[in-house]
Amino acid sequence: MINKRIGIIPAIIFFFGASSLLSSYLPSETSKKSNDITLNHFSDKAGIPDFKNIIIDDKEFARLSIDVQYQEFPYAQNVPLSIGTSFTGLAAGVKWNQRIIDITPIKNNLFQYYVSGEYKWSFLGINIYTQSKRFEGKIVLD
């Protein structure tokens, strides 16, 4: 039907484009696993856990961010409970695979983070290109 209306070349481009978009939404083994890492356990002696989301890589249509769940302590440094990464937005054909994530206290609720992983570009479910990325920075958990 598309071939008769718009021609063979646009029909082929439409077919490959649509199948590429659909293949990026199929769950894979890496997407079934959680990126979250538990660092500490919740304590009844402090406040309710809070959540902080920091964007570390802002593409035009997609974002990579660090998600930190932490617990506030009134007279001490806040404690991270879990940390992970999330890749959101229009990420057709691109997947994020987290390798290393680390958070280190510096002073008074200031933490240094380090994230390492790779972007995987695929077309029709076939990996075309893999790019390693590293991100470093500071987070204030207040």
mmCIF file of N, CA and C in Angstrom:
data_model
loop_
_atom_site.group_PDB
_atom_site.id
_atom_site.type_symbol
_atom_site.label_atom_id
_atom_site.label_comp_id
_atom_site.label_asym_id
_atom_site.label_seq_id
_atom_site.Cartn_x
_atom_site.Cartn_y
_atom_site.Cartn_z
ATOM 1 N N MET A 1 0.821 -1.186 0.000
ATOM 2 C CA MET A 1 0.000 0.000 0.000
ATOM 3 C C MET A 1 0.873 1.262 0.000
ATOM 4 N N ILE A 2 1.913 1.292 0.855
ATOM 5 C CA ILE A 2 2.804 2.459 0.894
ATOM 6 C C ILE A 2 3.563 2.571 -0.423
ATOM 7 N N ASN A 3 3.962 1.424 -0.987
ATOM 8 C CA ASN A 3 4.717 1.415 -2.235
ATOM 9 C C ASN A 3 3.937 2.092 -3.357
ATOM 10 N N LYS A 4 2.630 1.855 -3.466
ATOM 11 C CA LYS A 4 1.822 2.437 -4.543
ATOM 12 C C LYS A 4 1.643 3.938 -4.373
ATOM 13 N N ARG A 5 1.585 4.417 -3.161
ATOM 14 C CA ARG A 5 1.323 5.838 -2.919
ATOM 15 C C ARG A 5 2.572 6.713 -2.972
ATOM 16 N N ILE A 6 3.678 6.249 -2.380
ATOM 17 C CA ILE A 6 4.839 7.141 -2.291
ATOM 18 C C ILE A 6 6.082 6.632 -3.005
ATOM 19 N N GLY A 7 6.111 5.407 -3.440
ATOM 20 C CA GLY A 7 7.263 4.896 -4.171
ATOM 21 C C GLY A 7 8.056 3.885 -3.347
ATOM 22 N N ILE A 8 8.966 3.203 -4.014
ATOM 23 C CA ILE A 8 9.715 2.107 -3.400
ATOM 24 C C ILE A 8 10.792 2.602 -2.424
ATOM 25 N N ILE A 9 11.541 3.651 -2.769
ATOM 26 C CA ILE A 9 12.630 4.146 -1.906
ATOM 27 C C ILE A 9 12.086 4.682 -0.571
ATOM 28 N N PRO A 10 11.076 5.568 -0.579
ATOM 29 C CA PRO A 10 10.526 6.000 0.714
ATOM 30 C C PRO A 10 9.904 4.848 1.513
ATOM 31 N N ALA A 11 9.339 3.848 0.830
ATOM 32 C CA ALA A 11 8.763 2.700 1.531
ATOM 33 C C ALA A 11 9.854 1.904 2.240
ATOM 34 N N ILE A 12 11.006 1.729 1.606
ATOM 35 C CA ILE A 12 12.127 1.009 2.228
ATOM 36 C C ILE A 12 12.657 1.795 3.427
ATOM 37 N N ILE A 13 12.807 3.109 3.271
ATOM 38 C CA ILE A 13 13.284 3.958 4.370
ATOM 39 C C ILE A 13 12.299 3.906 5.539
ATOM 40 N N PHE A 14 11.007 3.963 5.237
ATOM 41 C CA PHE A 14 9.980 3.874 6.280
ATOM 42 C C PHE A 14 10.058 2.535 7.006
ATOM 43 N N PHE A 15 10.211 1.441 6.271
ATOM 44 C CA PHE A 15 10.274 0.113 6.869
ATOM 45 C C PHE A 15 11.451 -0.013 7.826
ATOM 46 N N PHE A 16 12.646 0.390 7.373
ATOM 47 C CA PHE A 16 13.829 0.272 8.233
ATOM 48 C C PHE A 16 13.760 1.227 9.424
ATOM 49 N N GLY A 17 13.234 2.419 9.217
ATOM 50 C CA GLY A 17 13.099 3.374 10.322
ATOM 51 C C GLY A 17 12.118 2.893 11.372
ATOM 52 N N ALA A 18 10.969 2.396 10.938
ATOM 53 C CA ALA A 18 9.958 1.905 11.879
ATOM 54 C C ALA A 18 10.452 0.679 12.637
ATOM 55 N N SER A 19 11.121 -0.244 11.944
ATOM 56 C CA SER A 19 11.613 -1.442 12.634
ATOM 57 C C SER A 19 12.757 -1.112 13.584
ATOM 58 N N SER A 20 13.543 -0.084 13.284
ATOM 59 C CA SER A 20 14.596 0.345 14.201
ATOM 60 C C SER A 20 13.997 0.920 15.478
ATOM 61 N N LEU A 21 12.951 1.727 15.340
ATOM 62 C CA LEU A 21 12.289 2.276 16.520
ATOM 63 C C LEU A 21 11.675 1.172 17.369
ATOM 64 N N LEU A 22 11.023 0.218 16.720
ATOM 65 C CA LEU A 22 10.387 -0.864 17.467
ATOM 66 C C LEU A 22 11.407 -1.749 18.156
ATOM 67 N N SER A 23 12.564 -1.983 17.528
ATOM 68 C CA SER A 23 13.558 -2.849 18.150
ATOM 69 C C SER A 23 14.172 -2.212 19.377
ATOM 70 N N SER A 24 14.176 -0.882 19.472
ATOM 71 C CA SER A 24 14.750 -0.234 20.654
ATOM 72 C C SER A 24 13.835 -0.335 21.855
ATOM 73 N N TYR A 25 12.561 -0.645 21.655
ATOM 74 C CA TYR A 25 11.634 -0.769 22.769
ATOM 75 C C TYR A 25 11.511 -2.195 23.286
ATOM 76 N N LEU A 26 12.099 -3.165 22.616
ATOM 77 C CA LEU A 26 12.049 -4.535 23.091
ATOM 78 C C LEU A 26 12.984 -4.682 24.282
ATOM 79 N N PRO A 27 12.550 -5.342 25.350
ATOM 80 C CA PRO A 27 13.422 -5.483 26.521
ATOM 81 C C PRO A 27 14.601 -6.404 26.225
ATOM 82 N N SER A 28 15.757 -6.026 26.728
ATOM 83 C CA SER A 28 16.945 -6.857 26.578
ATOM 84 C C SER A 28 17.378 -7.331 27.958
ATOM 85 N N GLU A 29 18.386 -8.174 28.007
ATOM 86 C CA GLU A 29 18.873 -8.684 29.287
ATOM 87 C C GLU A 29 19.422 -7.556 30.154
ATOM 88 N N THR A 30 20.113 -6.567 29.545
ATOM 89 C CA THR A 30 20.682 -5.480 30.342
ATOM 90 C C THR A 30 19.604 -4.535 30.852
ATOM 91 N N SER A 31 18.503 -4.379 30.117
ATOM 92 C CA SER A 31 17.454 -3.474 30.580
ATOM 93 C C SER A 31 16.603 -4.109 31.672
ATOM 94 N N LYS A 32 16.628 -5.449 31.798
ATOM 95 C CA LYS A 32 15.869 -6.106 32.852
ATOM 96 C C LYS A 32 16.550 -5.935 34.206
ATOM 97 N N LYS A 33 17.885 -5.782 34.206
ATOM 98 C CA LYS A 33 18.611 -5.602 35.445
ATOM 99 C C LYS A 33 18.500 -4.158 35.905
ATOM 100 N N SER A 34 18.462 -3.966 37.197
ATOM 101 C CA SER A 34 18.406 -2.624 37.749
ATOM 102 C C SER A 34 19.805 -2.040 37.820
ATOM 103 N N ASN A 35 19.919 -0.736 37.547
ATOM 104 C CA ASN A 35 21.192 -0.044 37.674
ATOM 105 C C ASN A 35 21.450 0.409 39.099
ATOM 106 N N ASP A 36 20.460 0.314 39.980
ATOM 107 C CA ASP A 36 20.610 0.809 41.342
ATOM 108 C C ASP A 36 21.518 -0.092 42.160
ATOM 109 N N ILE A 37 22.368 0.555 42.954
ATOM 110 C CA ILE A 37 23.261 -0.143 43.866
ATOM 111 C C ILE A 37 22.939 0.332 45.278
ATOM 112 N N THR A 38 22.695 -0.592 46.188
ATOM 113 C CA THR A 38 22.406 -0.234 47.569
ATOM 114 C C THR A 38 23.723 -0.021 48.302
ATOM 115 N N LEU A 39 23.851 1.145 48.943
ATOM 116 C CA LEU A 39 25.076 1.485 49.660
ATOM 117 C C LEU A 39 24.933 1.317 51.169
ATOM 118 N N ASN A 40 23.838 1.802 51.720
ATOM 119 C CA ASN A 40 23.581 1.750 53.159
ATOM 120 C C ASN A 40 22.127 1.367 53.375
ATOM 121 N N HIS A 41 21.804 1.015 54.594
ATOM 122 C CA HIS A 41 20.430 0.650 54.923
ATOM 123 C C HIS A 41 19.751 1.778 55.681
ATOM 124 N N PHE A 42 18.456 1.856 55.526
ATOM 125 C CA PHE A 42 17.641 2.870 56.172
ATOM 126 C C PHE A 42 17.774 2.760 57.695
ATOM 127 N N SER A 43 17.875 3.910 58.350
ATOM 128 C CA SER A 43 17.975 3.964 59.803
ATOM 129 C C SER A 43 16.739 4.641 60.384
ATOM 130 N N ASP A 44 16.224 4.089 61.480
ATOM 131 C CA ASP A 44 15.069 4.687 62.149
ATOM 132 C C ASP A 44 15.446 5.923 62.960
ATOM 133 N N LYS A 45 16.733 6.182 63.132
ATOM 134 C CA LYS A 45 17.201 7.282 63.970
ATOM 135 C C LYS A 45 17.272 8.611 63.219
ATOM 136 N N ALA A 46 16.917 8.625 61.975
ATOM 137 C CA ALA A 46 17.016 9.853 61.176
ATOM 138 C C ALA A 46 15.718 10.100 60.426
ATOM 139 N N GLY A 47 15.759 11.090 59.549
ATOM 140 C CA GLY A 47 14.570 11.481 58.804
ATOM 141 C C GLY A 47 14.187 10.514 57.709
ATOM 142 N N ILE A 48 13.118 10.864 57.020
ATOM 143 C CA ILE A 48 12.601 10.074 55.910
ATOM 144 C C ILE A 48 13.579 10.180 54.729
ATOM 145 N N PRO A 49 13.797 9.093 53.996
ATOM 146 C CA PRO A 49 14.700 9.157 52.842
ATOM 147 C C PRO A 49 14.221 10.172 51.801
ATOM 148 N N ASP A 50 15.173 10.817 51.157
ATOM 149 C CA ASP A 50 14.895 11.801 50.119
ATOM 150 C C ASP A 50 15.542 11.314 48.826
ATOM 151 N N PHE A 51 15.245 11.988 47.730
ATOM 152 C CA PHE A 51 15.694 11.553 46.411
ATOM 153 C C PHE A 51 16.251 12.745 45.645
ATOM 154 N N LYS A 52 17.358 12.544 44.960
ATOM 155 C CA LYS A 52 17.947 13.603 44.141
ATOM 156 C C LYS A 52 18.268 13.025 42.765
ATOM 157 N N ASN A 53 17.933 13.780 41.726
ATOM 158 C CA ASN A 53 18.183 13.389 40.343
ATOM 159 C C ASN A 53 19.043 14.467 39.698
ATOM 160 N N ILE A 54 20.214 14.086 39.188
ATOM 161 C CA ILE A 54 21.148 15.033 38.581
ATOM 162 C C ILE A 54 21.410 14.597 37.142
ATOM 163 N N ILE A 55 21.147 15.479 36.187
ATOM 164 C CA ILE A 55 21.399 15.178 34.775
ATOM 165 C C ILE A 55 22.893 15.336 34.508
ATOM 166 N N ILE A 56 23.519 14.270 33.990
ATOM 167 C CA ILE A 56 24.958 14.325 33.724
ATOM 168 C C ILE A 56 25.283 14.356 32.235
ATOM 169 N N ASP A 57 24.342 13.975 31.385
ATOM 170 C CA ASP A 57 24.558 14.027 29.938
ATOM 171 C C ASP A 57 23.229 14.375 29.282
ATOM 172 N N ASP A 58 23.147 15.582 28.730
ATOM 173 C CA ASP A 58 21.891 16.076 28.155
ATOM 174 C C ASP A 58 22.017 16.094 26.636
ATOM 175 N N LYS A 59 21.467 15.061 26.011
ATOM 176 C CA LYS A 59 21.422 15.007 24.553
ATOM 177 C C LYS A 59 20.225 15.838 24.091
ATOM 178 N N GLU A 60 20.051 15.939 22.797
ATOM 179 C CA GLU A 60 18.949 16.747 22.290
ATOM 180 C C GLU A 60 17.583 16.181 22.673
ATOM 181 N N PHE A 61 17.428 14.858 22.598
ATOM 182 C CA PHE A 61 16.134 14.251 22.882
ATOM 183 C C PHE A 61 16.169 13.239 24.023
ATOM 184 N N ALA A 62 17.327 13.011 24.619
ATOM 185 C CA ALA A 62 17.445 12.032 25.694
ATOM 186 C C ALA A 62 18.407 12.553 26.767
ATOM 187 N N ARG A 63 18.238 12.026 27.985
ATOM 188 C CA ARG A 63 19.067 12.472 29.107
ATOM 189 C C ARG A 63 19.557 11.270 29.908
ATOM 190 N N LEU A 64 20.804 11.367 30.335
ATOM 191 C CA LEU A 64 21.367 10.399 31.262
ATOM 192 C C LEU A 64 21.486 11.093 32.609
ATOM 193 N N SER A 65 20.958 10.464 33.650
ATOM 194 C CA SER A 65 20.991 11.109 34.957
ATOM 195 C C SER A 65 21.382 10.114 36.039
ATOM 196 N N ILE A 66 21.887 10.684 37.147
ATOM 197 C CA ILE A 66 22.196 9.910 38.339
ATOM 198 C C ILE A 66 21.024 10.081 39.298
ATOM 199 N N ASP A 67 20.581 8.983 39.848
ATOM 200 C CA ASP A 67 19.492 8.987 40.824
ATOM 201 C C ASP A 67 20.059 8.553 42.170
ATOM 202 N N VAL A 68 19.993 9.436 43.161
ATOM 203 C CA VAL A 68 20.538 9.148 44.484
ATOM 204 C C VAL A 68 19.410 9.199 45.508
ATOM 205 N N GLN A 69 19.253 8.123 46.244
ATOM 206 C CA GLN A 69 18.337 8.119 47.379
ATOM 207 C C GLN A 69 19.202 8.237 48.618
ATOM 208 N N TYR A 70 18.868 9.183 49.490
ATOM 209 C CA TYR A 70 19.692 9.418 50.672
ATOM 210 C C TYR A 70 18.815 9.704 51.877
ATOM 211 N N GLN A 71 19.433 9.620 53.038
ATOM 212 C CA GLN A 71 18.720 9.876 54.284
ATOM 213 C C GLN A 71 19.379 11.046 54.997
ATOM 214 N N GLU A 72 18.550 11.976 55.438
ATOM 215 C CA GLU A 72 19.056 13.160 56.132
ATOM 216 C C GLU A 72 19.243 12.872 57.609
ATOM 217 N N PHE A 73 20.387 13.280 58.119
ATOM 218 C CA PHE A 73 20.669 13.189 59.547
ATOM 219 C C PHE A 73 20.770 14.612 60.087
ATOM 220 N N PRO A 74 20.071 14.933 61.186
ATOM 221 C CA PRO A 74 20.007 16.316 61.652
ATOM 222 C C PRO A 74 21.354 16.926 62.023
ATOM 223 N N TYR A 75 22.233 16.185 62.696
ATOM 224 C CA TYR A 75 23.496 16.775 63.158
ATOM 225 C C TYR A 75 24.707 16.050 62.589
ATOM 226 N N ALA A 76 24.547 15.417 61.467
ATOM 227 C CA ALA A 76 25.654 14.691 60.830
ATOM 228 C C ALA A 76 25.491 14.758 59.324
ATOM 229 N N GLN A 77 26.476 14.234 58.617
ATOM 230 C CA GLN A 77 26.423 14.228 57.150
ATOM 231 C C GLN A 77 25.326 13.287 56.675
ATOM 232 N N ASN A 78 24.621 13.693 55.631
ATOM 233 C CA ASN A 78 23.599 12.836 55.039
ATOM 234 C C ASN A 78 24.243 11.583 54.465
ATOM 235 N N VAL A 79 23.486 10.493 54.431
ATOM 236 C CA VAL A 79 24.020 9.204 54.017
ATOM 237 C C VAL A 79 23.302 8.720 52.760
ATOM 238 N N PRO A 80 24.049 8.449 51.666
ATOM 239 C CA PRO A 80 23.409 7.874 50.475
ATOM 240 C C PRO A 80 22.971 6.437 50.749
ATOM 241 N N LEU A 81 21.731 6.123 50.382
ATOM 242 C CA LEU A 81 21.205 4.772 50.567
ATOM 243 C C LEU A 81 21.381 3.932 49.308
ATOM 244 N N SER A 82 21.112 4.528 48.156
ATOM 245 C CA SER A 82 21.301 3.829 46.882
ATOM 246 C C SER A 82 21.608 4.847 45.797
ATOM 247 N N ILE A 83 22.273 4.381 44.759
ATOM 248 C CA ILE A 83 22.649 5.237 43.638
ATOM 249 C C ILE A 83 22.535 4.411 42.361
ATOM 250 N N GLY A 84 22.141 5.067 41.293
ATOM 251 C CA GLY A 84 22.018 4.394 40.003
ATOM 252 C C GLY A 84 21.909 5.408 38.883
ATOM 253 N N THR A 85 21.875 4.942 37.665
ATOM 254 C CA THR A 85 21.721 5.822 36.509
ATOM 255 C C THR A 85 20.449 5.455 35.770
ATOM 256 N N SER A 86 19.914 6.438 35.033
ATOM 257 C CA SER A 86 18.752 6.183 34.191
ATOM 258 C C SER A 86 18.905 6.968 32.893
ATOM 259 N N PHE A 87 18.491 6.361 31.811
ATOM 260 C CA PHE A 87 18.551 6.961 30.474
ATOM 261 C C PHE A 87 17.119 7.119 29.993
ATOM 262 N N THR A 88 16.661 8.375 29.857
ATOM 263 C CA THR A 88 15.266 8.640 29.533
ATOM 264 C C THR A 88 15.152 9.542 28.316
ATOM 265 N N GLY A 89 13.957 9.583 27.748
ATOM 266 C CA GLY A 89 13.690 10.427 26.596
ATOM 267 C C GLY A 89 13.509 9.595 25.341
ATOM 268 N N LEU A 90 13.632 10.242 24.200
ATOM 269 C CA LEU A 90 13.529 9.555 22.916
ATOM 270 C C LEU A 90 14.880 8.921 22.604
ATOM 271 N N ALA A 91 15.038 7.692 23.019
ATOM 272 C CA ALA A 91 16.322 7.000 22.910
ATOM 273 C C ALA A 91 16.239 5.859 21.902
ATOM 274 N N ALA A 92 15.592 6.083 20.778
ATOM 275 C CA ALA A 92 15.397 5.038 19.778
ATOM 276 C C ALA A 92 16.728 4.549 19.234
ATOM 277 N N GLY A 93 16.979 3.270 19.394
ATOM 278 C CA GLY A 93 18.197 2.673 18.876
ATOM 279 C C GLY A 93 19.419 2.897 19.737
ATOM 280 N N VAL A 94 19.284 3.573 20.883
ATOM 281 C CA VAL A 94 20.423 3.832 21.765
ATOM 282 C C VAL A 94 20.106 3.268 23.146
ATOM 283 N N LYS A 95 21.059 2.545 23.716
ATOM 284 C CA LYS A 95 20.901 1.998 25.060
ATOM 285 C C LYS A 95 22.109 2.372 25.901
ATOM 286 N N TRP A 96 21.887 2.606 27.193
ATOM 287 C CA TRP A 96 22.945 2.918 28.138
ATOM 288 C C TRP A 96 23.216 1.689 28.988
ATOM 289 N N ASN A 97 24.487 1.323 29.113
ATOM 290 C CA ASN A 97 24.890 0.188 29.927
ATOM 291 C C ASN A 97 25.883 0.689 30.969
ATOM 292 N N GLN A 98 25.448 0.767 32.210
ATOM 293 C CA GLN A 98 26.296 1.252 33.303
ATOM 294 C C GLN A 98 27.311 0.187 33.686
ATOM 295 N N ARG A 99 28.569 0.587 33.835
ATOM 296 C CA ARG A 99 29.618 -0.338 34.254
ATOM 297 C C ARG A 99 30.049 -0.083 35.703
ATOM 298 N N ILE A 100 30.446 1.154 35.994
ATOM 299 C CA ILE A 100 30.937 1.513 37.319
ATOM 300 C C ILE A 100 30.201 2.756 37.795
ATOM 301 N N ILE A 101 29.840 2.765 39.066
ATOM 302 C CA ILE A 101 29.275 3.968 39.670
ATOM 303 C C ILE A 101 29.793 4.038 41.100
ATOM 304 N N ASP A 102 30.241 5.223 41.492
ATOM 305 C CA ASP A 102 30.835 5.397 42.804
ATOM 306 C C ASP A 102 30.470 6.769 43.346
ATOM 307 N N ILE A 103 30.241 6.842 44.635
ATOM 308 C CA ILE A 103 29.985 8.120 45.292
ATOM 309 C C ILE A 103 30.837 8.156 46.558
ATOM 310 N N THR A 104 31.585 9.257 46.730
ATOM 311 C CA THR A 104 32.529 9.392 47.833
ATOM 312 C C THR A 104 32.255 10.683 48.584
ATOM 313 N N PRO A 105 32.149 10.623 49.923
ATOM 314 C CA PRO A 105 31.939 11.859 50.682
ATOM 315 C C PRO A 105 33.187 12.738 50.663
ATOM 316 N N ILE A 106 32.969 14.058 50.548
ATOM 317 C CA ILE A 106 34.072 15.020 50.591
ATOM 318 C C ILE A 106 34.006 15.788 51.910
ATOM 319 N N LYS A 107 32.904 16.490 52.130
ATOM 320 C CA LYS A 107 32.687 17.214 53.390
ATOM 321 C C LYS A 107 31.237 17.679 53.442
ATOM 322 N N ASN A 108 30.692 17.843 54.627
ATOM 323 C CA ASN A 108 29.370 18.423 54.886
ATOM 324 C C ASN A 108 28.360 18.278 53.742
ATOM 325 N N ASN A 109 27.906 17.074 53.494
ATOM 326 C CA ASN A 109 26.879 16.767 52.494
ATOM 327 C C ASN A 109 27.321 17.009 51.048
ATOM 328 N N LEU A 110 28.612 17.159 50.811
ATOM 329 C CA LEU A 110 29.161 17.286 49.463
ATOM 330 C C LEU A 110 29.810 15.953 49.098
ATOM 331 N N PHE A 111 29.410 15.405 47.955
ATOM 332 C CA PHE A 111 29.894 14.102 47.520
ATOM 333 C C PHE A 111 30.467 14.202 46.112
ATOM 334 N N GLN A 112 31.474 13.392 45.832
ATOM 335 C CA GLN A 112 32.073 13.267 44.500
ATOM 336 C C GLN A 112 31.488 12.002 43.871
ATOM 337 N N TYR A 113 31.018 12.110 42.612
ATOM 338 C CA TYR A 113 30.513 10.914 41.931
ATOM 339 C C TYR A 113 31.396 10.597 40.734
ATOM 340 N N TYR A 114 31.396 9.326 40.371
ATOM 341 C CA TYR A 114 32.108 8.837 39.189
ATOM 342 C C TYR A 114 31.218 7.775 38.547
ATOM 343 N N VAL A 115 30.952 7.947 37.259
ATOM 344 C CA VAL A 115 30.116 7.010 36.512
ATOM 345 C C VAL A 115 30.849 6.622 35.234
ATOM 346 N N SER A 116 30.872 5.350 34.956
ATOM 347 C CA SER A 116 31.474 4.845 33.724
ATOM 348 C C SER A 116 30.496 3.858 33.091
ATOM 349 N N GLY A 117 30.400 3.915 31.780
ATOM 350 C CA GLY A 117 29.496 3.018 31.075
ATOM 351 C C GLY A 117 29.663 3.174 29.583
ATOM 352 N N GLU A 118 28.676 2.691 28.841
ATOM 353 C CA GLU A 118 28.769 2.782 27.389
ATOM 354 C C GLU A 118 27.391 2.959 26.768
ATOM 355 N N TYR A 119 27.379 3.754 25.710
ATOM 356 C CA TYR A 119 26.196 3.884 24.870
ATOM 357 C C TYR A 119 26.325 2.851 23.764
ATOM 358 N N LYS A 120 25.229 2.155 23.486
ATOM 359 C CA LYS A 120 25.210 1.184 22.391
ATOM 360 C C LYS A 120 24.181 1.629 21.371
ATOM 361 N N TRP A 121 24.637 1.890 20.156
ATOM 362 C CA TRP A 121 23.742 2.240 19.062
ATOM 363 C C TRP A 121 23.446 0.968 18.286
ATOM 364 N N SER A 122 22.162 0.729 18.032
ATOM 365 C CA SER A 122 21.775 -0.465 17.297
ATOM 366 C C SER A 122 20.750 -0.119 16.232
ATOM 367 N N PHE A 123 20.703 -0.957 15.221
ATOM 368 C CA PHE A 123 19.742 -0.821 14.136
ATOM 369 C C PHE A 123 19.177 -2.199 13.869
ATOM 370 N N LEU A 124 17.856 -2.336 13.974
ATOM 371 C CA LEU A 124 17.166 -3.619 13.818
ATOM 372 C C LEU A 124 17.689 -4.659 14.805
ATOM 373 N N GLY A 125 18.058 -4.219 16.003
ATOM 374 C CA GLY A 125 18.541 -5.121 17.028
ATOM 375 C C GLY A 125 19.994 -5.520 16.902
ATOM 376 N N ILE A 126 20.693 -4.990 15.905
ATOM 377 C CA ILE A 126 22.108 -5.316 15.687
ATOM 378 C C ILE A 126 22.952 -4.139 16.167
ATOM 379 N N ASN A 127 23.923 -4.424 17.064
ATOM 380 C CA ASN A 127 24.795 -3.362 17.548
ATOM 381 C C ASN A 127 25.652 -2.827 16.409
ATOM 382 N N ILE A 128 25.603 -1.498 16.220
ATOM 383 C CA ILE A 128 26.374 -0.853 15.163
ATOM 384 C C ILE A 128 27.612 -0.186 15.727
ATOM 385 N N TYR A 129 27.454 0.476 16.880
ATOM 386 C CA TYR A 129 28.567 1.242 17.435
ATOM 387 C C TYR A 129 28.432 1.269 18.956
ATOM 388 N N THR A 130 29.558 1.187 19.660
ATOM 389 C CA THR A 130 29.590 1.281 21.116
ATOM 390 C C THR A 130 30.562 2.382 21.499
ATOM 391 N N GLN A 131 30.102 3.288 22.367
ATOM 392 C CA GLN A 131 30.922 4.422 22.792
ATOM 393 C C GLN A 131 31.039 4.413 24.307
ATOM 394 N N SER A 132 32.253 4.328 24.825
ATOM 395 C CA SER A 132 32.484 4.390 26.269
ATOM 396 C C SER A 132 32.431 5.831 26.734
ATOM 397 N N LYS A 133 31.847 6.042 27.910
ATOM 398 C CA LYS A 133 31.733 7.390 28.480
ATOM 399 C C LYS A 133 32.059 7.335 29.962
ATOM 400 N N ARG A 134 32.653 8.443 30.459
ATOM 401 C CA ARG A 134 32.924 8.620 31.885
ATOM 402 C C ARG A 134 32.426 9.988 32.307
ATOM 403 N N PHE A 135 31.863 10.038 33.484
ATOM 404 C CA PHE A 135 31.359 11.302 34.025
ATOM 405 C C PHE A 135 31.832 11.435 35.461
ATOM 406 N N GLU A 136 32.268 12.639 35.820
ATOM 407 C CA GLU A 136 32.678 12.953 37.183
ATOM 408 C C GLU A 136 32.071 14.278 37.581
ATOM 409 N N GLY A 137 31.815 14.451 38.843
ATOM 410 C CA GLY A 137 31.277 15.706 39.306
ATOM 411 C C GLY A 137 30.983 15.671 40.789
ATOM 412 N N LYS A 138 30.336 16.710 41.254
ATOM 413 C CA LYS A 138 30.008 16.821 42.680
ATOM 414 C C LYS A 138 28.501 16.970 42.855
ATOM 415 N N ILE A 139 28.004 16.403 43.942
ATOM 416 C CA ILE A 139 26.591 16.444 44.302
ATOM 417 C C ILE A 139 26.490 16.962 45.730
ATOM 418 N N VAL A 140 25.556 17.848 45.948
ATOM 419 C CA VAL A 140 25.240 18.284 47.308
ATOM 420 C C VAL A 140 23.926 17.609 47.703
ATOM 421 N N LEU A 141 23.974 16.798 48.736
ATOM 422 C CA LEU A 141 22.778 16.125 49.229
ATOM 423 C C LEU A 141 22.267 16.898 50.437
ATOM 424 N N ASP A 142 21.305 17.802 50.186
ATOM 425 C CA ASP A 142 20.771 18.612 51.280
ATOM 426 C C ASP A 142 19.274 18.523 51.358
#
